[in-house]
Amino acid sequence: MAFVLRFPAPLPSLGWKVKIRDRERLEPPHVTIFLRRHEWRLGLRCGTFIVPPGGSWNEIDSRVRKTVEANWQLLCDEWDRAYPTNRVSEADGYGNA
Amino acid sequence: MAMRKAVRSQERLVILALGQPPSSRAKVRGVVYCRANSQIAETLRRSSALTCCVSMKQSATDEVLRNAHACQRHRGMTFGLITIEPPRPSSVPGLASCFRRMAGTAPNTKFLPMEELFDVLTAPAKEASNLFIAGVADMETRTLALTRGNMQTITVPFSMFRISGTGVKPDFSRLALTDYGHTVCLGKYEASSDAILYEADPEFRRKARKKLLAEEQTFGASLRRLRIQKGLGRSDFGSLSPKTIARLERSEVEKPRGRTLRMIADRLGVEPEEIESF
């Protein structure tokens, strides 16, 4: 089952979601931020937006950023649980987006 | 410019035979809605070769076919037809002669929720092509046919969907599409469209790689990306030791050849020359 980060109202009704799904493009570890049709992939090793599609925090609601940053360790733990062969902490020089 | 865009958008999507007026949320700007069969002929006559039609009812699909001859004579084949209610089997060959691409002809086709479907179909083509709008699971051949927002269909084997680290198994009898086409649901199992396209479509992969300006282009980097993508550890390569795989990935040794390369490719489930495309 995909991990879905709980957001405070009104973010879900505005269309914001953060997920780690059961089958992701695996490198590097990341969470996917959704706003309706748009998505961003945020790298969990480096905290930057993965290309493609790229992007920046300027495009994202500040409340989403705040919630993601407050739950960073939880997101890393959930990724490690789903993808034990490609853990966030597996530092090998390839982690940056 | 804005005017040109609006016209294009209107040409691109026509919703046929909507019994009920769409709710305000489901109503998408720039889309032509036909609420009665009588409107279909006129709308089809006005449509362009870029038009994608979504037929909500079998009766509307039949009406399309009744008017097909006139439409074809007028301006050749229409771009796409999506049939939410499956068409009568005997109408399919006729429809195929009118539309370049079709989705929904199989009775068990699953679609994005309507609001999301219309949104993807009116999105810029480049963006829509990376999103899935419909899918069919074929239990007999154990394959999944997924239609993209540009109406192209790709077919992938069930084996692509490995059990997740949390133990969730894909349930192919419960296919659904969500997140505006970014996610394919197989029961409780969720797969990202991006991951499916990256593995199944070499063109998608080429474009994705092109965008990674600072990305390493070595054999080792490709090997590592592919190994991780396949969910394999460095110790999963039989007689090749984890140390050897690690050295290859770090480009500390030359690209392997012959039997070693074949052994690695076999374990990764690709052809040897494909490894570097990842």
Short mmCIF file of C-alpha atoms in Angstrom, two decimals:
data_model
loop_
_atom_site.label_atom_id
_atom_site.label_comp_id
_atom_site.label_asym_id
_atom_site.label_seq_id
_atom_site.Cartn_x
_atom_site.Cartn_y
_atom_site.Cartn_z
CA MET A 1 0.00 0.00 0.00
CA ALA A 2 1.32 3.43 -0.90
CA PHE A 3 2.41 5.64 1.95
CA VAL A 4 0.41 8.88 1.94
CA LEU A 5 1.54 11.75 4.14
CA ARG A 6 -1.33 13.21 6.15
CA PHE A 7 -1.90 16.87 5.41
CA PRO A 8 -3.89 19.33 7.49
CA ALA A 9 -7.03 20.90 5.95
CA PRO A 10 -7.44 22.52 3.48
CA LEU A 11 -4.44 21.06 1.61
CA PRO A 12 -6.11 17.74 0.59
CA SER A 13 -9.19 19.49 -0.78
CA LEU A 14 -6.95 21.83 -2.75
CA GLY A 15 -5.49 18.74 -4.45
CA TRP A 16 -2.15 18.42 -2.62
CA LYS A 17 -0.83 14.91 -1.90
CA VAL A 18 2.53 13.39 -0.97
CA LYS A 19 3.09 9.70 -1.67
CA ILE A 20 5.64 6.91 -1.73
CA ARG A 21 4.15 4.21 -3.97
CA ASP A 22 4.90 0.50 -4.11
CA ARG A 23 6.57 0.82 -7.50
CA GLU A 24 8.57 3.99 -8.03
CA ARG A 25 11.42 4.86 -10.31
CA LEU A 26 13.98 3.91 -7.75
CA GLU A 27 16.93 6.14 -8.12
CA PRO A 28 17.37 8.22 -6.06
CA PRO A 29 15.02 7.74 -3.06
CA HIS A 30 12.28 10.33 -3.22
CA VAL A 31 8.71 11.33 -2.40
CA THR A 32 6.27 12.49 -5.04
CA ILE A 33 4.33 15.68 -4.40
CA PHE A 34 1.10 16.01 -6.39
CA LEU A 35 -1.13 18.96 -7.13
CA ARG A 36 -3.86 17.58 -9.36
CA ARG A 37 -2.16 16.93 -12.75
CA HIS A 38 1.22 18.29 -11.68
CA GLU A 39 3.92 16.38 -9.85
CA TRP A 40 7.33 17.01 -8.32
CA ARG A 41 9.84 14.40 -7.11
CA LEU A 42 11.72 15.47 -3.99
CA GLY A 43 14.97 13.59 -3.34
CA LEU A 44 15.23 12.25 0.20
CA ARG A 45 19.04 12.12 0.23
CA CYS A 46 19.68 15.66 -0.90
CA GLY A 47 16.37 17.47 -0.36
CA THR A 48 16.35 18.84 -3.91
CA PHE A 49 13.87 18.35 -6.74
CA ILE A 50 14.73 15.55 -9.12
CA VAL A 51 14.99 16.17 -12.86
CA PRO A 52 12.72 15.34 -14.61
CA PRO A 53 10.38 17.06 -13.89
CA GLY A 54 12.49 19.34 -11.66
CA GLY A 55 10.88 22.34 -9.99
CA SER A 56 11.41 24.27 -6.77
CA TRP A 57 9.71 24.98 -3.46
CA ASN A 58 8.49 28.29 -4.94
CA GLU A 59 5.92 26.29 -6.92
CA ILE A 60 4.59 24.52 -3.84
CA ASP A 61 2.27 25.72 -1.09
CA SER A 62 4.35 26.71 1.94
CA ARG A 63 2.11 24.58 4.18
CA VAL A 64 3.03 21.50 2.10
CA ARG A 65 6.72 22.30 2.54
CA LYS A 66 6.28 22.78 6.26
CA THR A 67 4.49 19.42 6.62
CA VAL A 68 7.05 17.58 4.47
CA GLU A 69 9.97 19.02 6.42
CA ALA A 70 8.32 18.27 9.76
CA ASN A 71 7.91 14.63 8.68
CA TRP A 72 11.25 14.16 6.91
CA GLN A 73 12.46 11.27 9.06
CA LEU A 74 9.12 9.49 8.73
CA LEU A 75 9.33 9.80 4.94
CA CYS A 76 12.88 8.42 4.95
CA ASP A 77 11.81 5.50 7.16
CA GLU A 78 8.84 4.74 4.89
CA TRP A 79 11.06 4.76 1.81
CA ASP A 80 13.56 2.41 3.50
CA ARG A 81 10.72 0.10 4.47
CA ALA A 82 9.39 -0.04 0.89
CA TYR A 83 12.79 -0.20 -0.84
CA PRO A 84 15.30 -1.95 1.42
CA THR A 85 17.74 -2.44 -1.49
CA ASN A 86 17.97 1.31 -2.07
CA ARG A 87 17.86 2.89 1.35
CA VAL A 88 18.04 6.65 1.89
CA SER A 89 21.06 6.22 4.14
CA GLU A 90 22.94 4.12 1.56
CA ALA A 91 25.41 6.89 0.77
CA ASP A 92 27.47 5.93 -2.25
CA GLY A 93 28.00 9.12 -4.13
CA TYR A 94 25.09 8.65 -6.53
CA GLY A 95 22.36 10.06 -4.37
CA ASN A 96 22.19 13.57 -5.72
CA ALA A 97 19.58 14.38 -8.28
CA MET B 1 -1.95 33.52 -28.71
CA ALA B 2 -4.48 32.85 -25.93
CA MET B 3 -7.24 32.81 -28.54
CA ARG B 4 -5.33 30.28 -30.64
CA LYS B 5 -4.86 28.04 -27.62
CA ALA B 6 -8.58 28.17 -26.78
CA VAL B 7 -9.53 27.15 -30.31
CA ARG B 8 -7.09 24.29 -30.28
CA SER B 9 -8.39 23.10 -26.96
CA GLN B 10 -11.97 23.18 -28.24
CA GLU B 11 -10.99 21.15 -31.26
CA ARG B 12 -9.22 18.60 -29.16
CA LEU B 13 -11.98 17.23 -26.99
CA VAL B 14 -15.64 16.49 -27.65
CA ILE B 15 -17.80 14.71 -25.10
CA LEU B 16 -20.62 12.80 -26.74
CA ALA B 17 -24.09 12.04 -25.41
CA LEU B 18 -23.85 13.14 -21.89
CA GLY B 19 -27.26 12.24 -20.46
CA GLN B 20 -26.90 14.58 -17.51
CA PRO B 21 -25.24 17.98 -17.67
CA PRO B 22 -21.80 17.64 -16.07
CA SER B 23 -21.42 18.96 -12.56
CA SER B 24 -19.51 22.22 -12.28
CA ARG B 25 -16.42 20.34 -11.08
CA ALA B 26 -16.49 17.90 -14.01
CA LYS B 27 -16.97 20.67 -16.53
CA VAL B 28 -13.70 21.50 -18.24
CA ARG B 29 -13.17 24.77 -20.09
CA GLY B 30 -12.92 24.56 -23.84
CA VAL B 31 -14.59 21.18 -24.14
CA VAL B 32 -17.59 20.65 -26.43
CA TYR B 33 -20.40 18.73 -24.73
CA CYS B 34 -23.11 17.06 -26.84
CA ARG B 35 -26.13 16.10 -24.78
CA ALA B 36 -28.22 14.59 -27.54
CA ASN B 37 -27.51 12.32 -30.48
CA SER B 38 -28.80 14.99 -32.85
CA GLN B 39 -25.88 17.24 -31.91
CA ILE B 40 -23.29 14.57 -32.66
CA ALA B 41 -23.39 14.73 -36.46
CA GLU B 42 -23.03 18.49 -36.52
CA THR B 43 -20.22 18.47 -33.94
CA LEU B 44 -18.30 15.76 -35.77
CA ARG B 45 -18.63 17.67 -39.03
CA ARG B 46 -17.04 20.71 -37.37
CA SER B 47 -14.25 18.75 -35.63
CA SER B 48 -10.68 18.65 -36.88
CA ALA B 49 -8.25 15.78 -37.42
CA LEU B 50 -6.89 16.55 -33.93
CA THR B 51 -10.22 15.98 -32.21
CA CYS B 52 -10.52 13.37 -29.52
CA CYS B 53 -14.07 12.20 -28.82
CA VAL B 54 -15.22 10.66 -25.57
CA SER B 55 -18.42 8.68 -26.01
CA MET B 56 -20.25 8.08 -22.77
CA LYS B 57 -22.91 5.74 -24.15
CA GLN B 58 -23.06 2.92 -26.68
CA SER B 59 -25.93 4.71 -28.44
CA ALA B 60 -23.68 7.74 -28.94
CA THR B 61 -20.93 5.54 -30.36
CA ASP B 62 -23.44 4.10 -32.81
CA GLU B 63 -24.43 7.64 -33.77
CA VAL B 64 -20.76 8.40 -34.45
CA LEU B 65 -20.60 5.42 -36.80
CA ARG B 66 -23.81 6.45 -38.58
CA ASN B 67 -22.15 9.79 -39.32
CA ALA B 68 -18.72 8.38 -39.99
CA HIS B 69 -19.04 8.30 -43.74
CA ALA B 70 -19.89 11.99 -43.97
CA CYS B 71 -17.11 12.89 -41.53
CA GLN B 72 -14.48 10.87 -43.39
CA ARG B 73 -15.46 12.38 -46.72
CA HIS B 74 -15.27 15.80 -45.14
CA ARG B 75 -11.76 15.66 -43.68
CA GLY B 76 -10.31 12.19 -43.32
CA MET B 77 -9.84 10.21 -40.10
CA THR B 78 -10.53 11.77 -36.70
CA PHE B 79 -7.76 11.47 -34.15
CA GLY B 80 -9.19 9.48 -31.27
CA LEU B 81 -12.26 7.86 -29.77
CA ILE B 82 -12.63 6.83 -26.14
CA THR B 83 -15.68 4.71 -25.42
CA ILE B 84 -16.60 4.74 -21.74
CA GLU B 85 -19.39 2.23 -22.39
CA PRO B 86 -17.88 -0.48 -24.63
CA PRO B 87 -19.05 -0.36 -28.26
CA ARG B 88 -20.96 -3.23 -29.85
CA PRO B 89 -18.30 -5.71 -31.11
CA SER B 90 -19.62 -5.48 -34.67
CA SER B 91 -19.23 -1.68 -34.65
CA VAL B 92 -15.52 -1.82 -33.80
CA PRO B 93 -14.14 -2.38 -37.35
CA GLY B 94 -16.21 0.53 -38.67
CA LEU B 95 -15.07 2.79 -35.86
CA ALA B 96 -11.47 1.76 -36.48
CA SER B 97 -11.80 3.05 -40.03
CA CYS B 98 -12.83 6.50 -38.73
CA PHE B 99 -10.44 7.02 -35.81
CA ARG B 100 -6.68 6.71 -35.77
CA ARG B 101 -6.62 5.61 -32.13
CA MET B 102 -9.23 4.08 -29.87
CA ALA B 103 -9.49 3.23 -26.17
CA GLY B 104 -12.24 1.43 -24.30
CA THR B 105 -13.16 -1.20 -26.86
CA ALA B 106 -12.45 -4.00 -24.37
CA PRO B 107 -15.36 -4.54 -21.95
CA ASN B 108 -13.13 -4.52 -18.86
CA THR B 109 -11.33 -1.25 -19.65
CA LYS B 110 -10.75 0.97 -16.62
CA PHE B 111 -10.57 4.74 -16.94
CA LEU B 112 -9.42 7.68 -14.88
CA PRO B 113 -12.28 9.34 -13.00
CA MET B 114 -14.11 11.56 -15.54
CA GLU B 115 -12.97 14.93 -14.18
CA GLU B 116 -9.34 13.76 -14.28
CA LEU B 117 -9.77 12.16 -17.73
CA PHE B 118 -11.07 15.38 -19.27
CA ASP B 119 -8.31 17.37 -17.59
CA VAL B 120 -5.57 15.11 -19.00
CA LEU B 121 -7.12 15.07 -22.48
CA THR B 122 -7.06 18.87 -22.60
CA ALA B 123 -3.51 19.12 -21.21
CA PRO B 124 -0.57 19.97 -23.51
CA ALA B 125 0.20 16.87 -25.58
CA LYS B 126 3.72 16.52 -24.19
CA GLU B 127 2.41 16.41 -20.64
CA ALA B 128 -0.56 14.16 -21.46
CA SER B 129 1.69 11.57 -23.08
CA ASN B 130 3.28 10.81 -19.69
CA LEU B 131 -0.06 10.10 -18.00
CA PHE B 132 -2.24 7.00 -18.25
CA ILE B 133 -5.92 7.51 -18.98
CA ALA B 134 -7.13 3.92 -19.46
CA GLY B 135 -6.01 0.35 -18.94
CA VAL B 136 -6.97 -3.27 -19.42
CA ALA B 137 -5.55 -6.27 -17.58
CA ASP B 138 -5.47 -9.47 -19.63
CA MET B 139 -5.29 -12.42 -17.26
CA GLU B 140 -4.74 -14.88 -20.13
CA THR B 141 -1.49 -13.33 -21.38
CA ARG B 142 -0.64 -11.75 -18.01
CA THR B 143 -0.19 -8.33 -19.58
CA LEU B 144 -1.44 -4.86 -18.87
CA ALA B 145 -2.34 -2.56 -21.78
CA LEU B 146 -2.13 1.08 -20.68
CA THR B 147 -3.31 3.99 -22.81
CA ARG B 148 -1.52 7.31 -22.47
CA GLY B 149 -3.06 10.78 -22.70
CA ASN B 150 -1.87 10.99 -26.32
CA MET B 151 -3.93 7.82 -26.98
CA GLN B 152 -0.86 5.64 -27.56
CA THR B 153 -1.05 2.28 -25.82
CA ILE B 154 1.85 0.40 -24.27
CA THR B 155 1.71 -3.21 -23.11
CA VAL B 156 3.69 -4.37 -20.10
CA PRO B 157 3.98 -7.80 -18.45
CA PHE B 158 2.52 -8.40 -14.99
CA SER B 159 6.06 -9.40 -13.94
CA MET B 160 7.06 -5.72 -14.05
CA PHE B 161 5.13 -5.18 -10.81
CA ARG B 162 7.24 -6.81 -8.13
CA ILE B 163 6.01 -7.29 -4.57
CA SER B 164 6.87 -4.18 -2.58
CA GLY B 165 9.22 -4.12 0.37
CA THR B 166 6.19 -3.81 2.63
CA GLY B 167 4.83 -7.09 1.20
CA VAL B 168 1.96 -5.60 -0.84
CA LYS B 169 1.16 -7.77 -3.88
CA PRO B 170 -0.37 -6.35 -7.06
CA ASP B 171 -3.93 -7.52 -7.66
CA PHE B 172 -4.42 -7.29 -11.42
CA SER B 173 -8.15 -7.98 -11.16
CA ARG B 174 -8.54 -4.63 -9.39
CA LEU B 175 -6.93 -2.27 -11.90
CA ALA B 176 -7.67 1.44 -11.45
CA LEU B 177 -6.06 4.71 -12.49
CA THR B 178 -5.67 7.69 -10.20
CA ASP B 179 -3.68 10.87 -9.43
CA TYR B 180 -4.57 12.33 -12.86
CA GLY B 181 -2.86 9.40 -14.58
CA HIS B 182 0.34 9.50 -12.50
CA THR B 183 -0.57 6.28 -10.64
CA VAL B 184 -1.72 2.80 -11.67
CA CYS B 185 -3.51 0.99 -8.83
CA LEU B 186 -3.58 -2.81 -8.69
CA GLY B 187 -5.72 -3.35 -5.63
CA LYS B 188 -3.80 -1.86 -2.70
CA TYR B 189 -0.60 -1.82 -4.76
CA GLU B 190 0.27 1.49 -6.44
CA ALA B 191 2.76 1.95 -9.28
CA SER B 192 3.99 5.25 -10.64
CA SER B 193 3.35 5.87 -14.35
CA ASP B 194 6.81 7.36 -14.53
CA ALA B 195 8.39 4.07 -13.39
CA ILE B 196 6.33 2.05 -15.88
CA LEU B 197 7.19 4.34 -18.79
CA TYR B 198 10.85 4.50 -17.80
CA GLU B 199 11.11 0.74 -17.95
CA ALA B 200 8.82 0.07 -20.93
CA ASP B 201 9.38 2.96 -23.32
CA PRO B 202 12.91 3.57 -24.67
CA GLU B 203 11.85 6.96 -26.06
CA PHE B 204 10.58 8.11 -22.64
CA ARG B 205 13.84 6.88 -21.12
CA ARG B 206 15.92 8.74 -23.70
CA LYS B 207 14.08 11.99 -23.00
CA ALA B 208 14.33 11.53 -19.23
CA ARG B 209 18.05 10.89 -19.49
CA LYS B 210 18.55 13.92 -21.70
CA LYS B 211 17.12 16.09 -18.96
CA LEU B 212 19.62 14.84 -16.44
CA LEU B 213 22.28 17.32 -17.44
CA ALA B 214 24.69 16.41 -14.70
CA GLU B 215 23.96 12.71 -14.88
CA GLU B 216 26.73 10.21 -15.38
CA GLN B 217 26.76 8.54 -18.76
CA THR B 218 29.07 5.63 -17.94
CA PHE B 219 28.27 1.93 -18.20
CA GLY B 220 28.68 1.69 -14.42
CA ALA B 221 26.12 4.42 -13.73
CA SER B 222 23.64 2.77 -16.10
CA LEU B 223 24.24 -0.62 -14.48
CA ARG B 224 23.58 0.83 -11.06
CA ARG B 225 20.37 2.61 -12.12
CA LEU B 226 19.05 -0.51 -13.80
CA ARG B 227 19.99 -2.80 -10.88
CA ILE B 228 18.15 -0.55 -8.44
CA GLN B 229 15.22 -0.18 -10.83
CA LYS B 230 14.93 -3.98 -10.93
CA GLY B 231 15.07 -4.19 -7.14
CA LEU B 232 18.28 -6.25 -7.11
CA GLY B 233 21.14 -6.14 -4.61
CA ARG B 234 24.82 -6.35 -5.60
CA SER B 235 24.85 -9.90 -4.26
CA ASP B 236 22.18 -11.04 -6.74
CA PHE B 237 24.53 -11.65 -9.68
CA GLY B 238 25.41 -15.32 -9.16
CA SER B 239 29.10 -15.98 -9.61
CA LEU B 240 29.92 -12.28 -9.87
CA SER B 241 30.78 -11.04 -6.40
CA PRO B 242 29.15 -7.93 -4.86
CA LYS B 243 32.62 -6.37 -4.87
CA THR B 244 32.92 -6.85 -8.64
CA ILE B 245 29.50 -5.31 -9.24
CA ALA B 246 30.40 -2.37 -6.98
CA ARG B 247 33.67 -1.82 -8.89
CA LEU B 248 31.82 -1.95 -12.22
CA GLU B 249 29.26 0.56 -10.96
CA ARG B 250 32.00 2.93 -9.82
CA SER B 251 33.72 2.52 -13.23
CA GLU B 252 36.86 1.31 -11.48
CA VAL B 253 37.14 -1.47 -14.05
CA GLU B 254 36.44 -1.53 -17.77
CA LYS B 255 33.02 -2.35 -19.16
CA PRO B 256 32.65 -6.14 -19.15
CA ARG B 257 32.35 -8.12 -22.37
CA GLY B 258 31.30 -11.54 -23.59
CA ARG B 259 29.95 -14.00 -21.03
CA THR B 260 30.21 -11.62 -18.08
CA LEU B 261 28.20 -8.94 -19.86
CA ARG B 262 25.62 -11.53 -20.95
CA MET B 263 25.39 -12.87 -17.38
CA ILE B 264 24.73 -9.38 -16.01
CA ALA B 265 22.19 -8.59 -18.74
CA ASP B 266 20.34 -11.89 -18.19
CA ARG B 267 20.06 -11.18 -14.47
CA LEU B 268 18.72 -7.71 -15.23
CA GLY B 269 16.27 -9.08 -17.81
CA VAL B 270 17.52 -6.93 -20.70
CA GLU B 271 19.72 -7.33 -23.76
CA PRO B 272 23.43 -6.48 -23.16
CA GLU B 273 23.32 -3.47 -25.48
CA GLU B 274 20.26 -2.12 -23.65
CA ILE B 275 22.04 -1.65 -20.30
CA GLU B 276 23.56 1.68 -21.27
CA SER B 277 20.17 3.09 -22.29
CA PHE B 278 19.13 3.16 -18.62
#
